[in-house]
Short mmCIF file of C-alpha atoms in Angstrom, two decimals:
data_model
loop_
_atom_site.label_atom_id
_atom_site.label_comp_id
_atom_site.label_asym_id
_atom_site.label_seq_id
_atom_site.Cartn_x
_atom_site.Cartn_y
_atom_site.Cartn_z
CA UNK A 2 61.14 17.88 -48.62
CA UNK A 3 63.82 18.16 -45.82
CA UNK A 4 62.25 19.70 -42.24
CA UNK A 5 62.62 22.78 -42.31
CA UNK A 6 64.56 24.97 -39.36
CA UNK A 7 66.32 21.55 -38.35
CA UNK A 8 70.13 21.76 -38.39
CA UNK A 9 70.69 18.28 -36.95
CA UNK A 10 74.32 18.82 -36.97
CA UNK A 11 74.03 21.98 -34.78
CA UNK A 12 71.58 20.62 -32.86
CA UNK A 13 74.20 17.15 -32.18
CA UNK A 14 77.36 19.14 -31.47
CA UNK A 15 74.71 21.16 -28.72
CA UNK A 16 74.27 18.23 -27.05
CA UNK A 17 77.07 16.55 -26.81
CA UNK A 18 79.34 19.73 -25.75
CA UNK A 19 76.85 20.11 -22.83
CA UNK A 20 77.21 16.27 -22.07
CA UNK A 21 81.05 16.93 -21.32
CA UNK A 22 79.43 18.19 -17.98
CA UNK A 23 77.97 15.55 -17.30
CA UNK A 24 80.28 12.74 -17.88
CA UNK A 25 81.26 10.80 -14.71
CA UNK A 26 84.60 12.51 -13.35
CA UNK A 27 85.81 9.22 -12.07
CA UNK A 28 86.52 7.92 -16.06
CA UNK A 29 89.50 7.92 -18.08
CA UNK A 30 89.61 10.61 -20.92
CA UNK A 31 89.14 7.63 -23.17
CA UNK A 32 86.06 6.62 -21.67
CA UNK A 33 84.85 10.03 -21.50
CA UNK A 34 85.55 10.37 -25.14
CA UNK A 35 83.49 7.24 -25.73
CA UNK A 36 80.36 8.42 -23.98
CA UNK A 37 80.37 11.91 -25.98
CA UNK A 38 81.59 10.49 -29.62
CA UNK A 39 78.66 8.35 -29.67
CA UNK A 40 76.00 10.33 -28.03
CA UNK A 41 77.41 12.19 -31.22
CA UNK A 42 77.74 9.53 -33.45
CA UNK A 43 73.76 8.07 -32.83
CA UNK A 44 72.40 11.71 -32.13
CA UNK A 45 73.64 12.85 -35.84
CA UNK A 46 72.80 9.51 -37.55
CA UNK A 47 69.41 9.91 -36.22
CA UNK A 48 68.91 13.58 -37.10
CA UNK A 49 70.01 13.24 -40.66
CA UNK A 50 67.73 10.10 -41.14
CA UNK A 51 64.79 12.36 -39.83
CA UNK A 52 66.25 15.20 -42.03
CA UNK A 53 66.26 13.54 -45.16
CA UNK A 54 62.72 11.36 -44.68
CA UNK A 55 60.18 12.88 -46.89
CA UNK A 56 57.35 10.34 -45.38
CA UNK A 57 56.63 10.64 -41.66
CA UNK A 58 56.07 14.41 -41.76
CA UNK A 59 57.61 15.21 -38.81
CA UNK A 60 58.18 19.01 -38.09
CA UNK A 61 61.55 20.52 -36.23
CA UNK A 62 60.04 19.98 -33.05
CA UNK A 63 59.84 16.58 -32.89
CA UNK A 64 62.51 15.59 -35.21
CA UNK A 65 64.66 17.30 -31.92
CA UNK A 66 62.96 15.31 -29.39
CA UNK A 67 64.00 11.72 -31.01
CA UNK A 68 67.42 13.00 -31.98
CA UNK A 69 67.21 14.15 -28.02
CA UNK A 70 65.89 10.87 -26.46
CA UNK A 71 68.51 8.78 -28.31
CA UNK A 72 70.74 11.25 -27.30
CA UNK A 73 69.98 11.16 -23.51
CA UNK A 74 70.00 7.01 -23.41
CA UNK A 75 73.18 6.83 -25.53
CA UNK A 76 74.60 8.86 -22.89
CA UNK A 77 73.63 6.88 -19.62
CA UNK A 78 73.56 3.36 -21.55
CA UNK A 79 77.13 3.88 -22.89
CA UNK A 80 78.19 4.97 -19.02
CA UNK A 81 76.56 1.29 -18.41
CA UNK A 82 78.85 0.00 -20.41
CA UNK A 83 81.81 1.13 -19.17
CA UNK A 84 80.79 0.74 -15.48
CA UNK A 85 80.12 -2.89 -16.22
CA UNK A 86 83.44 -3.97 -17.19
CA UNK A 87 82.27 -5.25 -20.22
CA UNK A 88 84.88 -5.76 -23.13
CA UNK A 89 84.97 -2.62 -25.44
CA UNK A 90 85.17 -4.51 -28.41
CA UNK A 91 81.39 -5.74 -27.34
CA UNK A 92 80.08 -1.80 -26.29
CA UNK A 93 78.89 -0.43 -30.01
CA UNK A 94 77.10 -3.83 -31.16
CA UNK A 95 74.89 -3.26 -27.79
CA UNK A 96 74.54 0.57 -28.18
CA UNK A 97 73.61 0.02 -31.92
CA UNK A 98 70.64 -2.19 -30.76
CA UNK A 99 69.88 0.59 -28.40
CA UNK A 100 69.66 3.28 -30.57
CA UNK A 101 67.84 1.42 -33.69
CA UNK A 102 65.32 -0.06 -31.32
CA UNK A 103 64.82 3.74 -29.67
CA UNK A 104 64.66 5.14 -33.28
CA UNK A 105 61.98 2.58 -34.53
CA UNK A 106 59.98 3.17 -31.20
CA UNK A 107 60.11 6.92 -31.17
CA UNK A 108 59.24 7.34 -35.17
CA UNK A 109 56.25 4.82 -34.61
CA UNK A 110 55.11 6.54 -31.40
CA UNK A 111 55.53 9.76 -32.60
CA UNK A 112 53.39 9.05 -35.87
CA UNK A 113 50.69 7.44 -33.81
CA UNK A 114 50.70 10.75 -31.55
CA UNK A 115 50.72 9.35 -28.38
CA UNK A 116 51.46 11.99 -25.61
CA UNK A 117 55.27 12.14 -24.68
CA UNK A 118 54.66 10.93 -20.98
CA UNK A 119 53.52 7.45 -22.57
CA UNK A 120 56.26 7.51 -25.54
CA UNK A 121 59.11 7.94 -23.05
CA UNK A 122 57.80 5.36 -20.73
CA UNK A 123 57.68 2.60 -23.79
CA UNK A 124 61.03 3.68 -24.84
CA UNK A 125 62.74 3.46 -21.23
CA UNK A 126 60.97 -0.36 -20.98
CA UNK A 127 62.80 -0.81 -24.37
CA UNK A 128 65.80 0.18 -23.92
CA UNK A 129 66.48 -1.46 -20.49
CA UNK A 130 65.44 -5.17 -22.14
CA UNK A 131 67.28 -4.61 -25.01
CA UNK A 132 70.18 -3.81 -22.84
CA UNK A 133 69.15 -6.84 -20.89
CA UNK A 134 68.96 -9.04 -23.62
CA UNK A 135 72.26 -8.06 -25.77
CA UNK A 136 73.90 -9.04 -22.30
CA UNK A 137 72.18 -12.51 -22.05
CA UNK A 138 73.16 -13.07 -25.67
CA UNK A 139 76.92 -12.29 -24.77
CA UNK A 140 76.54 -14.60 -21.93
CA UNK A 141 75.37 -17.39 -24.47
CA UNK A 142 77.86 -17.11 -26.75
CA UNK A 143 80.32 -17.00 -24.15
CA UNK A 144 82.08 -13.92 -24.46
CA UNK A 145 81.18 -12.75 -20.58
CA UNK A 146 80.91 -15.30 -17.50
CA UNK A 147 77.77 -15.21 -14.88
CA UNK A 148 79.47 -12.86 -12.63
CA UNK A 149 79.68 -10.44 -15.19
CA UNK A 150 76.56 -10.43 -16.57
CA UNK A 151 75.14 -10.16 -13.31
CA UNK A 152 77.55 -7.35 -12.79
CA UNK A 153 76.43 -5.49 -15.84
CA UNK A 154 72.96 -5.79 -15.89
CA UNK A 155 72.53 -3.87 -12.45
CA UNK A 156 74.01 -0.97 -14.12
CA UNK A 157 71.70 1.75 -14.78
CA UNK A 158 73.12 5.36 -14.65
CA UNK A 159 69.38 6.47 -14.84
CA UNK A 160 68.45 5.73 -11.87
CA UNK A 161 71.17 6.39 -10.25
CA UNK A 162 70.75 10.21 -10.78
CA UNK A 163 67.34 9.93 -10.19
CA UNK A 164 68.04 8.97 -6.66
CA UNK A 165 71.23 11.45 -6.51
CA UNK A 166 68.63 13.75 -7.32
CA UNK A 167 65.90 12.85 -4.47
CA UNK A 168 69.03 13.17 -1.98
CA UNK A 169 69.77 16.05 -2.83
CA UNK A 170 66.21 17.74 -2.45
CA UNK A 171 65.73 18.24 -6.45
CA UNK A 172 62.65 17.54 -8.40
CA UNK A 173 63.93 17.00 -11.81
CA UNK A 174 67.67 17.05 -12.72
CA UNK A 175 69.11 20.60 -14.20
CA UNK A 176 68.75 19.62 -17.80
CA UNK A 177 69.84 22.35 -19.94
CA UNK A 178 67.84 24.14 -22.05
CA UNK A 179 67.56 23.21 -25.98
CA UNK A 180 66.77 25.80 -28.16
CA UNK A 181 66.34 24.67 -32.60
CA UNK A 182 66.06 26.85 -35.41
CA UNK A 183 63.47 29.52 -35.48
CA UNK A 184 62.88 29.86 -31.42
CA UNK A 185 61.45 26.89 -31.07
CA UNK A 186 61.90 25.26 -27.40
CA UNK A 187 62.33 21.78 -27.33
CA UNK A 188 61.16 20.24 -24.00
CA UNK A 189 63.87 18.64 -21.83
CA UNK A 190 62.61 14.66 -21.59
CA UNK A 191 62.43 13.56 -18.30
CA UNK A 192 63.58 9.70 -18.95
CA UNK A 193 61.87 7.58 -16.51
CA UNK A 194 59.02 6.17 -15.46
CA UNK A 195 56.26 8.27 -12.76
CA UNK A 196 53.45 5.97 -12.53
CA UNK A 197 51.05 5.74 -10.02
CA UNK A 198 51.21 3.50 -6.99
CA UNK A 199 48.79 0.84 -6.60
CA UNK A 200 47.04 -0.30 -3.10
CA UNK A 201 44.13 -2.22 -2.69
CA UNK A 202 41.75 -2.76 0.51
CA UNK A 203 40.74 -5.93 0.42
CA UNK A 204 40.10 -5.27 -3.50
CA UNK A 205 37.41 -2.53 -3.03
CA UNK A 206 39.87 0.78 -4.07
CA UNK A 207 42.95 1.47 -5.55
CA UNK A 208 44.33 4.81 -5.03
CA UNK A 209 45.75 6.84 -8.11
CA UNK A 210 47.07 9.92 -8.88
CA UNK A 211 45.31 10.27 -11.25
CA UNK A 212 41.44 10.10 -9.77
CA UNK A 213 39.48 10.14 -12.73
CA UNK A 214 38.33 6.70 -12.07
CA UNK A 215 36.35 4.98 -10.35
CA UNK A 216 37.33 1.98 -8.60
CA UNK A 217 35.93 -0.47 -10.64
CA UNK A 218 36.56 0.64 -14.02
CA UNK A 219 40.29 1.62 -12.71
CA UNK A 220 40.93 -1.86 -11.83
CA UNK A 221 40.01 -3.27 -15.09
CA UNK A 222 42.42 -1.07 -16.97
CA UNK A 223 45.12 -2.86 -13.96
CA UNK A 224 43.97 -6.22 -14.81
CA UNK A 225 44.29 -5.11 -19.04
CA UNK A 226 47.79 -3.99 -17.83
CA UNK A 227 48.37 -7.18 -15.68
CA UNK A 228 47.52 -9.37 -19.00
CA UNK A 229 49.87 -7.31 -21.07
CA UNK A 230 52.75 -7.40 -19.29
CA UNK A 231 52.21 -11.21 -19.66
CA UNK A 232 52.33 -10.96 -23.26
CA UNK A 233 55.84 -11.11 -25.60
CA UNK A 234 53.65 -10.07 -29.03
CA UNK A 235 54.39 -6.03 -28.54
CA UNK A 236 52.54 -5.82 -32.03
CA UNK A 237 49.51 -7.84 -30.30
CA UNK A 238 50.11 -5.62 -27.22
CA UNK A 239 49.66 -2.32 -29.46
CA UNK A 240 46.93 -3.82 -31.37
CA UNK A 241 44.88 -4.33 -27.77
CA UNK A 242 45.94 -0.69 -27.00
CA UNK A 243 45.01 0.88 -30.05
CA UNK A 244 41.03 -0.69 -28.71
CA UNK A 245 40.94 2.11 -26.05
CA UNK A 246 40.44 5.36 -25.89
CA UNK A 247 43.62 7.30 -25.72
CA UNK A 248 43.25 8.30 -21.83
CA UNK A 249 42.89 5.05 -20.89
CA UNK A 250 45.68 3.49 -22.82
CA UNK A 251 47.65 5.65 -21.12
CA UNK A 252 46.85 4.85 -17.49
CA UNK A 253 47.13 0.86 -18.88
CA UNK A 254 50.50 1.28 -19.89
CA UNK A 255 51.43 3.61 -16.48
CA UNK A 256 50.88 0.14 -14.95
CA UNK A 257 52.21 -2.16 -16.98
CA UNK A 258 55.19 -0.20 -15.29
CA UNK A 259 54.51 -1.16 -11.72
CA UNK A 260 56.84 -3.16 -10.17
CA UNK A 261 55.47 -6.49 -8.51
CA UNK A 262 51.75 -4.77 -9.55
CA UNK A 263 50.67 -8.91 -9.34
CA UNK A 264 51.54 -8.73 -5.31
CA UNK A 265 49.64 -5.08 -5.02
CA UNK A 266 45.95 -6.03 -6.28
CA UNK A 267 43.37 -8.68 -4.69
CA UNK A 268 43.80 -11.73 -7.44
CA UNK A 269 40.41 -12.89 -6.66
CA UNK A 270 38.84 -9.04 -7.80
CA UNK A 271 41.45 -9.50 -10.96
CA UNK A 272 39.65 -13.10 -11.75
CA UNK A 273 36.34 -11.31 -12.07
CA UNK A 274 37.08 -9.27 -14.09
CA UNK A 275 39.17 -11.43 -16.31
CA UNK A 276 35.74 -13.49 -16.83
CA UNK A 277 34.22 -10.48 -17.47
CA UNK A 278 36.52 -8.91 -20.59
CA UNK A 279 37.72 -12.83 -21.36
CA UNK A 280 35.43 -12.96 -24.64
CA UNK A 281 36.48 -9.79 -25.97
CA UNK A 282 39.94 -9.72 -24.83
CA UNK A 283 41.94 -10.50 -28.00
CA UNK A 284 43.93 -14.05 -27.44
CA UNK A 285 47.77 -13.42 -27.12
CA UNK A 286 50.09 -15.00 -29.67
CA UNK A 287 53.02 -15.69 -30.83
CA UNK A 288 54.21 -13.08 -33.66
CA UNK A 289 53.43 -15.09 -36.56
CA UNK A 290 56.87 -16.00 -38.35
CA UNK A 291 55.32 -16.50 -41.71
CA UNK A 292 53.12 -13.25 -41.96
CA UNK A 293 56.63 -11.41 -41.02
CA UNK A 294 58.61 -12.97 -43.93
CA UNK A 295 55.77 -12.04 -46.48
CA UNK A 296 56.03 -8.70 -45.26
CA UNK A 297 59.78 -8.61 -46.08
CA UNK A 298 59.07 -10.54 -49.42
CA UNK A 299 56.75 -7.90 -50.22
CA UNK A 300 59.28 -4.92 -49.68
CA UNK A 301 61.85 -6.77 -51.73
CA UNK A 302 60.05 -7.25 -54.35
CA UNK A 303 58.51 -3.09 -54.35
CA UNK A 304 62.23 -2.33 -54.50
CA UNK A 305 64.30 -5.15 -56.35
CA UNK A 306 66.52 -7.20 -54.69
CA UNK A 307 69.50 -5.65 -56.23
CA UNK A 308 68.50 -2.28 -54.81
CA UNK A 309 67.94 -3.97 -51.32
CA UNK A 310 71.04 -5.76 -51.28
CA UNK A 311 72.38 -2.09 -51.51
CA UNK A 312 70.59 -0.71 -48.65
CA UNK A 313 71.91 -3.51 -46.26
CA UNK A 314 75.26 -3.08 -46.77
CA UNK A 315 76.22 -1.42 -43.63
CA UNK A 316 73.62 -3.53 -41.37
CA UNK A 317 74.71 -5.94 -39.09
CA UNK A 318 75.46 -9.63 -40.90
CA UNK A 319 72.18 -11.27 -38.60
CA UNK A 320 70.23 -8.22 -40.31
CA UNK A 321 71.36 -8.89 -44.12
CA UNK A 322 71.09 -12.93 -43.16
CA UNK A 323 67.13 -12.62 -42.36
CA UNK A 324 66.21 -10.38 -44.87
CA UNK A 325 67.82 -12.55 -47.47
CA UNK A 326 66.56 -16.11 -46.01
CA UNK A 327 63.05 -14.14 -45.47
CA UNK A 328 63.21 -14.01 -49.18
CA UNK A 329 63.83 -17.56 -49.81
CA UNK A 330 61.00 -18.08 -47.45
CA UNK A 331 63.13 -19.61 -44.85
CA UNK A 332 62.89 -17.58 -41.56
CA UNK A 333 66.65 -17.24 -40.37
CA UNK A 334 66.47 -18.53 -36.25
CA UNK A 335 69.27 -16.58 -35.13
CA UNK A 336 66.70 -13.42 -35.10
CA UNK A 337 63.84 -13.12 -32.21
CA UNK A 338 60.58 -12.67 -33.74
CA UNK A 339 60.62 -9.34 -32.11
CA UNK A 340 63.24 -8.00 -33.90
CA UNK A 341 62.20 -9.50 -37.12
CA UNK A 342 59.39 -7.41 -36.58
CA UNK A 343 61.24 -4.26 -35.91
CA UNK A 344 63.71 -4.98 -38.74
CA UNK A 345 60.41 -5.52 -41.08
CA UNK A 346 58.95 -2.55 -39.96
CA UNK A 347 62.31 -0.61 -40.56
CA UNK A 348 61.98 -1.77 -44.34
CA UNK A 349 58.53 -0.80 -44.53
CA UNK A 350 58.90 2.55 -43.49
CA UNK A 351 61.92 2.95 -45.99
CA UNK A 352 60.21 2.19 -49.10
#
């Protein structure tokens, strides 16, 4: 059954007529039409998808926020873009990783029922390394120079409101107020990352904003964080979250988002406790290549290759390429074993 009170293509046309504000008055009115057509674009694609899934049971509500969140990054990545001076012909591969990586994340995070402060903050970290990395992979294939990579990867539209916004004396910027079917008030995301800050005296406190710790146990949730942010596996990482209770998850992941946190905590306090949790700390690996492919083997075979072969004709050739070698058994190189993972995933959640 379809949500119920969600007119997706209401609810896309709202927000990208009010993101005609917000464009940057310095573009062209073809680069202005590029920032609103595919906040559009991803913002409809993305409702109808949630529309039309009969699986995740996801109510009007929330469908809005993740048609909102991809919404609010296609806007400031696709400003990115522009600013970076980045050929055009290379701007809707990189906001089509964007927006299926922020899709994936926000369905899976909003299933698990995380609380939104913690779901935002994993999507931000998302989006800016996928941005990150569709550059670097440009760069490799030699279709941008150092300089211009370099160029483009300081871009980040985000932050630069943030700080327009601490200038001018405001808390939070004027987002407007989103209203779907039936009354129901969506809250305005806030994309970016409040965490606490972390100081030490010679390792015996850290201060927090949170308080609800005590030193000791709030520096083994840093040094969890510290370990995490070590590891590539972000299906091991979520396994090693899922351990904790849902409180403390939260303040490990608040850290994980600490810049230079390594430089900010006593390493020899950190060592102690790393002997202490090292026998029950689950080892970090590699995402195992094999165990993905069966996965995909396994979908393929629920649905029939015919009907598969169906279903991947609009996804990107790399996409159809590792499905299809998955199936032969042969994993296809070309594809990170992250995104294998998020493209199996994606298949598993569509059967």
């Amino acid at each position: 059954m379809a949500i119920e009170g969600f007119d997706y293509n209401a609810f896309a046309q709202n927000l990208a007529s009010q993101a005609v504000e917000l464009v940057p008055q310095d573009f062209n009115n073809d680069q202005k039409a590029y920032v609103t057509n595919t906040l559009l674009n991803f913002s409809t694609l993305a409702g109808e998808a949630l529309y039309n899934d009969t699986e995740l049971g996801f109510n009007a509500d929330q469908a809005a926020m993740i048609t909102q969140i991809i919404a609010e990054w296609a806007f400031h990545k696709s400003v990115d873009l522009i600013r970076s001076g980045i050929p055009q012909q290379f701007w809707d591969p990189v906001m089509q990783k964007i927006a299926f990586t922020i899709f994936e994340i926000a369905k899976q995070t909003f299933k698990q029922g995380l609380p939104q402060d913690q779901i935002l903050q994993l999507i931000e970290h998302h989006v800016k390394k996928t941005y990150l990395d569709s550059i670097a992979e440009l760069k490799e294939k030699g279709f941008i120079d150092d300089g211009l990579m370099e160029k483009a990867s300081k871009q980040s539209n985000i932050d630069n409101m943030m700080q327009q916004m601490q200038e001018e004396g405001e808390v939070a910027p004027p987002e407007p107020q989103h209203t779907v079917p039936q009354n129901n008030e969506v809250p305005s995301p806030q994309v970016q990352s409040n965490v606490p800050a972390v100081k030490t005296n010679t390792g015996t406190s850290v201060s927090s904003t949170t308080g609800r710790y005590e030193p000791p146990k709030l520096l083994k949730l840093v040094t969890v964080a510290l370990l995490l942010k070590r590891m590539d596996d972000e299906e091991q990482v979520q396994s090693i979250l899922e351990r904790f209770e849902q409180e403390d998850a939260g303040t490990v992941i608040k850290y994980m988002y600490v810049d230079n946190l390594e430089e900010q905590v006593d390493p020899t306090v950190t060592m102690k406790f790393l002997d202490e949790i090292a026998e029950s700390f689950p080892q970090a690996t590699e995402v195992n290549k094999k165990k993905i492919m069966q996965r995909v083997q396994a979908v393929v075979k629920t649905v029939g290759r015919n009907r598969m072969e169906r279903k991947l004709q609009l996804e990107r050739q790399k996409v159809r390429q590792f499905v299809f070698n998955a199936v032969e058994n042969e994993y296809y190189n070309n594809i990170s074993p992250k995104i294998a993972n998020i493209i199996a995933t994606y298949l598993e959640n569509g059967v």
